[in-house]
Short mmCIF file of C-alpha atoms in Angstrom, two decimals:
data_model
loop_
_atom_site.label_atom_id
_atom_site.label_comp_id
_atom_site.label_asym_id
_atom_site.label_seq_id
_atom_site.Cartn_x
_atom_site.Cartn_y
_atom_site.Cartn_z
CA UNK S 1 28.86 14.84 -7.32
CA UNK S 2 28.47 13.67 -10.89
CA UNK S 3 25.78 15.31 -13.02
CA UNK S 4 23.45 13.68 -15.51
CA UNK S 5 21.22 15.78 -17.73
CA UNK S 6 18.21 14.86 -19.84
CA UNK S 7 16.58 16.64 -22.72
CA UNK S 8 13.82 17.48 -23.17
CA UNK S 9 12.29 17.77 -19.71
CA UNK S 10 8.79 17.64 -21.14
CA UNK S 11 7.46 16.62 -24.52
CA UNK S 12 4.00 16.27 -25.97
CA UNK S 13 3.62 14.37 -29.20
CA UNK S 14 0.85 12.97 -31.32
CA UNK S 15 0.07 9.31 -31.50
CA UNK S 16 2.10 7.57 -34.18
CA UNK S 17 5.05 9.92 -34.09
CA UNK S 18 8.53 9.28 -32.68
CA UNK S 19 10.25 11.05 -29.83
CA UNK S 20 13.94 11.12 -28.94
CA UNK S 21 15.16 11.63 -25.38
CA UNK S 22 18.80 12.40 -24.66
CA UNK S 23 20.74 11.47 -21.54
CA UNK S 24 24.15 13.03 -20.97
CA UNK S 25 26.79 12.56 -18.33
CA UNK S 26 28.21 16.06 -17.97
CA UNK S 27 31.40 15.62 -16.00
CA UNK S 28 32.20 11.94 -16.23
CA UNK S 29 32.24 9.16 -18.75
CA UNK S 30 29.63 6.43 -18.68
CA UNK S 31 30.11 3.23 -20.60
CA UNK S 32 26.80 2.06 -19.17
CA UNK S 33 23.58 3.98 -18.69
CA UNK S 34 20.20 2.78 -17.56
CA UNK S 35 16.74 3.78 -18.77
CA UNK S 36 13.79 3.60 -16.41
CA UNK S 37 10.11 4.26 -16.87
CA UNK S 38 7.85 5.44 -14.08
CA UNK S 39 4.08 5.54 -14.37
CA UNK S 40 2.08 7.76 -11.97
CA UNK S 41 2.17 6.54 -8.39
CA UNK S 42 4.38 3.61 -9.34
CA UNK S 43 7.99 2.66 -8.94
CA UNK S 44 10.87 2.99 -11.36
CA UNK S 45 11.02 0.03 -13.70
CA UNK S 46 14.20 -0.71 -15.59
CA UNK S 47 13.60 -0.75 -19.32
CA UNK S 48 17.07 -1.34 -20.69
CA UNK S 49 20.78 -1.08 -20.13
CA UNK S 50 22.57 1.11 -22.64
CA UNK S 51 26.11 0.02 -23.47
CA UNK S 52 28.55 2.31 -25.21
CA UNK S 53 29.62 0.86 -28.54
CA UNK S 54 27.35 -2.17 -28.40
CA UNK S 55 23.70 -3.16 -28.39
CA UNK S 56 21.46 -2.31 -25.50
CA UNK S 57 20.13 -5.01 -23.21
CA UNK S 58 16.38 -4.90 -22.81
CA UNK S 59 14.33 -6.13 -19.87
CA UNK S 60 11.70 -8.75 -20.39
CA UNK S 61 8.55 -7.30 -21.87
CA UNK S 62 10.21 -4.19 -23.31
CA UNK S 63 10.00 -4.05 -27.10
CA UNK S 64 13.43 -3.29 -28.48
CA UNK S 65 12.02 -2.24 -31.85
CA UNK S 66 9.77 0.30 -30.17
CA UNK S 67 12.27 1.72 -27.71
CA UNK S 68 15.43 2.30 -29.69
CA UNK S 69 18.55 2.96 -27.66
CA UNK S 70 21.78 4.34 -29.00
CA UNK S 71 24.90 4.90 -26.91
CA UNK S 72 27.27 6.38 -29.45
CA UNK S 73 29.68 8.10 -27.09
CA UNK S 74 30.90 7.85 -23.52
CA UNK S 75 28.69 10.74 -22.46
CA UNK S 76 25.48 10.34 -24.46
CA UNK S 77 22.72 7.77 -24.63
CA UNK S 78 19.47 8.33 -26.51
CA UNK S 79 16.10 6.66 -26.18
CA UNK S 80 13.74 6.92 -29.13
CA UNK S 81 10.14 5.99 -28.59
CA UNK S 82 8.89 5.01 -32.02
CA UNK S 83 5.26 5.11 -33.10
CA UNK S 84 4.27 6.44 -29.72
CA UNK S 85 0.83 5.69 -28.30
CA UNK S 86 -1.01 7.16 -25.33
CA UNK S 87 -0.02 4.18 -23.17
CA UNK S 88 3.63 5.21 -23.64
CA UNK S 89 2.92 8.38 -21.72
CA UNK S 90 5.17 8.20 -18.70
CA UNK S 91 8.14 9.67 -16.85
CA UNK S 92 11.38 8.42 -18.41
CA UNK S 93 14.54 8.65 -16.27
CA UNK S 94 18.08 7.72 -17.14
CA UNK S 95 20.93 6.99 -14.77
CA UNK S 96 24.62 6.31 -14.93
CA UNK S 97 26.88 4.63 -12.41
CA UNK S 98 29.58 6.85 -10.97
CA UNK S 99 33.09 5.69 -11.44
CA UNK S 100 34.69 4.29 -8.33
CA UNK S 101 31.51 4.20 -6.29
CA UNK S 102 28.33 2.20 -6.14
CA UNK S 103 26.15 5.29 -6.43
CA UNK S 104 23.99 5.91 -9.47
CA UNK S 105 23.39 9.38 -10.78
CA UNK S 106 19.94 10.09 -12.13
CA UNK S 107 18.89 12.50 -14.80
CA UNK S 108 16.03 14.89 -14.03
CA UNK S 109 13.60 12.84 -16.08
CA UNK S 110 11.50 13.46 -19.17
CA UNK S 111 7.73 13.68 -18.97
CA UNK S 112 6.30 12.24 -22.19
CA UNK S 113 2.66 12.82 -23.04
CA UNK S 114 1.24 11.17 -26.14
CA UNK S 115 -2.06 12.60 -27.34
CA UNK P 1 16.21 -11.82 -11.12
CA UNK P 2 16.13 -9.67 -8.04
CA UNK P 3 12.78 -8.88 -6.42
CA UNK P 4 12.43 -6.14 -3.82
CA UNK P 5 9.33 -5.78 -1.69
CA UNK P 6 8.61 -2.63 0.30
CA UNK P 7 6.17 -1.89 3.11
CA UNK P 8 4.12 0.02 3.97
CA UNK P 9 2.83 1.68 0.81
CA UNK P 10 1.62 4.69 2.79
CA UNK P 11 2.71 6.00 6.16
CA UNK P 12 1.44 8.97 8.12
CA UNK P 13 3.22 10.18 11.22
CA UNK P 14 3.01 13.21 13.47
CA UNK P 15 5.77 15.74 13.23
CA UNK P 16 8.56 14.76 15.61
CA UNK P 17 7.71 11.07 15.57
CA UNK P 18 9.80 8.38 13.92
CA UNK P 19 9.07 6.63 10.64
CA UNK P 20 10.22 3.17 9.62
CA UNK P 21 10.05 1.67 6.14
CA UNK P 22 11.00 -1.93 5.50
CA UNK P 23 12.23 -3.80 2.44
CA UNK P 24 13.09 -7.38 1.64
CA UNK P 25 15.14 -8.67 -1.25
CA UNK P 26 15.43 -12.05 -2.88
CA UNK P 27 18.91 -12.30 -4.39
CA UNK P 28 21.53 -13.12 -1.79
CA UNK P 29 24.18 -11.78 -4.18
CA UNK P 30 22.87 -8.23 -3.78
CA UNK P 31 25.35 -6.14 -1.86
CA UNK P 32 24.32 -2.52 -2.25
CA UNK P 33 21.12 -1.06 -0.81
CA UNK P 34 20.33 2.61 -1.43
CA UNK P 35 17.31 4.59 -0.28
CA UNK P 36 15.86 7.37 -2.38
CA UNK P 37 13.50 10.23 -1.71
CA UNK P 38 11.44 11.36 -4.66
CA UNK P 39 9.30 14.45 -4.83
CA UNK P 40 6.58 14.73 -7.43
CA UNK P 41 7.99 15.11 -10.94
CA UNK P 42 11.59 15.06 -9.75
CA UNK P 43 14.45 12.63 -9.98
CA UNK P 44 15.11 10.18 -7.11
CA UNK P 45 17.48 11.67 -4.57
CA UNK P 46 19.86 9.38 -2.71
CA UNK P 47 19.43 9.91 1.03
CA UNK P 48 21.46 7.03 2.43
CA UNK P 49 22.94 3.77 1.28
CA UNK P 50 24.52 0.73 2.84
CA UNK P 51 26.76 -2.02 1.60
CA UNK P 52 26.49 -5.60 2.70
CA UNK P 53 29.67 -5.50 4.76
CA UNK P 54 28.01 -3.39 7.46
CA UNK P 55 24.83 -3.82 9.46
CA UNK P 56 23.91 -0.22 10.17
CA UNK P 57 24.65 3.26 8.94
CA UNK P 58 23.48 6.57 10.29
CA UNK P 59 23.46 10.11 8.95
CA UNK P 60 21.91 12.62 11.32
CA UNK P 61 18.16 11.83 11.49
CA UNK P 62 18.36 9.02 8.98
CA UNK P 63 19.58 5.47 9.56
CA UNK P 64 19.53 2.24 7.63
CA UNK P 65 19.85 -1.27 9.05
CA UNK P 66 20.63 -4.39 7.09
CA UNK P 67 20.06 -8.02 8.03
CA UNK P 68 21.79 -10.14 5.39
CA UNK P 69 20.65 -13.41 6.87
CA UNK P 70 17.00 -12.44 6.68
CA UNK P 71 17.54 -10.42 3.50
CA UNK P 72 15.83 -7.33 4.74
CA UNK P 73 16.79 -3.72 5.31
CA UNK P 74 15.00 -0.79 6.86
CA UNK P 75 15.00 2.99 6.75
CA UNK P 76 14.56 4.87 10.00
CA UNK P 77 13.79 8.58 10.09
CA UNK P 78 13.71 10.20 13.51
CA UNK P 79 12.29 13.59 14.52
CA UNK P 80 10.31 13.78 11.32
CA UNK P 81 9.55 17.16 9.79
CA UNK P 82 6.89 18.18 7.24
CA UNK P 83 9.60 18.52 4.59
CA UNK P 84 10.29 14.80 4.97
CA UNK P 85 6.95 14.18 3.25
CA UNK P 86 7.68 12.47 -0.08
CA UNK P 87 7.80 9.05 -1.70
CA UNK P 88 10.65 6.86 -0.52
CA UNK P 89 12.06 3.97 -2.52
CA UNK P 90 14.42 1.25 -1.46
CA UNK P 91 16.56 -0.51 -4.03
CA UNK P 92 19.05 -3.31 -4.31
CA UNK P 93 21.85 -4.12 -6.68
CA UNK P 94 24.80 -6.35 -7.16
CA UNK P 95 27.70 -3.93 -7.10
CA UNK P 96 30.15 -3.89 -9.92
CA UNK P 97 30.37 -2.36 -13.32
CA UNK P 98 26.69 -2.96 -14.13
CA UNK P 99 25.09 -1.76 -10.88
CA UNK P 100 21.59 -2.34 -12.16
CA UNK P 101 19.09 -1.25 -9.52
CA UNK P 102 15.88 -3.05 -8.64
CA UNK P 103 13.45 -0.75 -6.85
CA UNK P 104 10.84 -1.42 -4.24
CA UNK P 105 7.30 -0.26 -4.85
CA UNK P 106 7.63 2.93 -2.82
CA UNK P 107 6.23 4.40 0.38
CA UNK P 108 4.29 7.66 0.48
CA UNK P 109 5.34 9.29 3.74
CA UNK P 110 3.21 12.10 5.08
CA UNK P 111 4.38 14.04 8.12
CA UNK P 112 1.48 15.83 9.75
CA UNK P 113 2.25 19.16 11.42
#
């Protein structure tokens, strides 16, 4: 099946700094990618839809100026958490729909810890 | 928007018994219903999915049933094994180019040896 990678897998940063997370589709092109956030013992919550060549669509309650999304190519979307705070500590997972099927392919996730 | 509710939140069964997890959805336009298994710190893993044009799908010990009229779908795991222990999520989406998924709240399944 299709493969989605994420980098880094884990990151620890200090409060007030910015962190960039990359999501890549390795063997297929993805005009759309999704970014989810998952707090401990909770479900995956959609943060935004990343659209290649255009602006991302953010879910209600997600600050677009804090969570910057760039989808500059058909295989790469990036999520930048700006001015991170401890409450941003979470598991961030991206996904991309597979062409020709309804299935979504998830990245392995990025564990962000803000100290 | 779509709202997916999932029950129970925790489920303990004896090894060899069956486990059933139920979900309801709100948007009648949803037509794709996947189930995921997630182990701690890992990505969700698709275990079975069903589209709205069928009422049941089975893959070895795992089956999913869908009732479009009632807007609910269920996961059935038979002959459970300790390695089935994990968190299970249902989800719903309106198929198409967007395929945005709305997840249920999750069920922690524990299979007791």
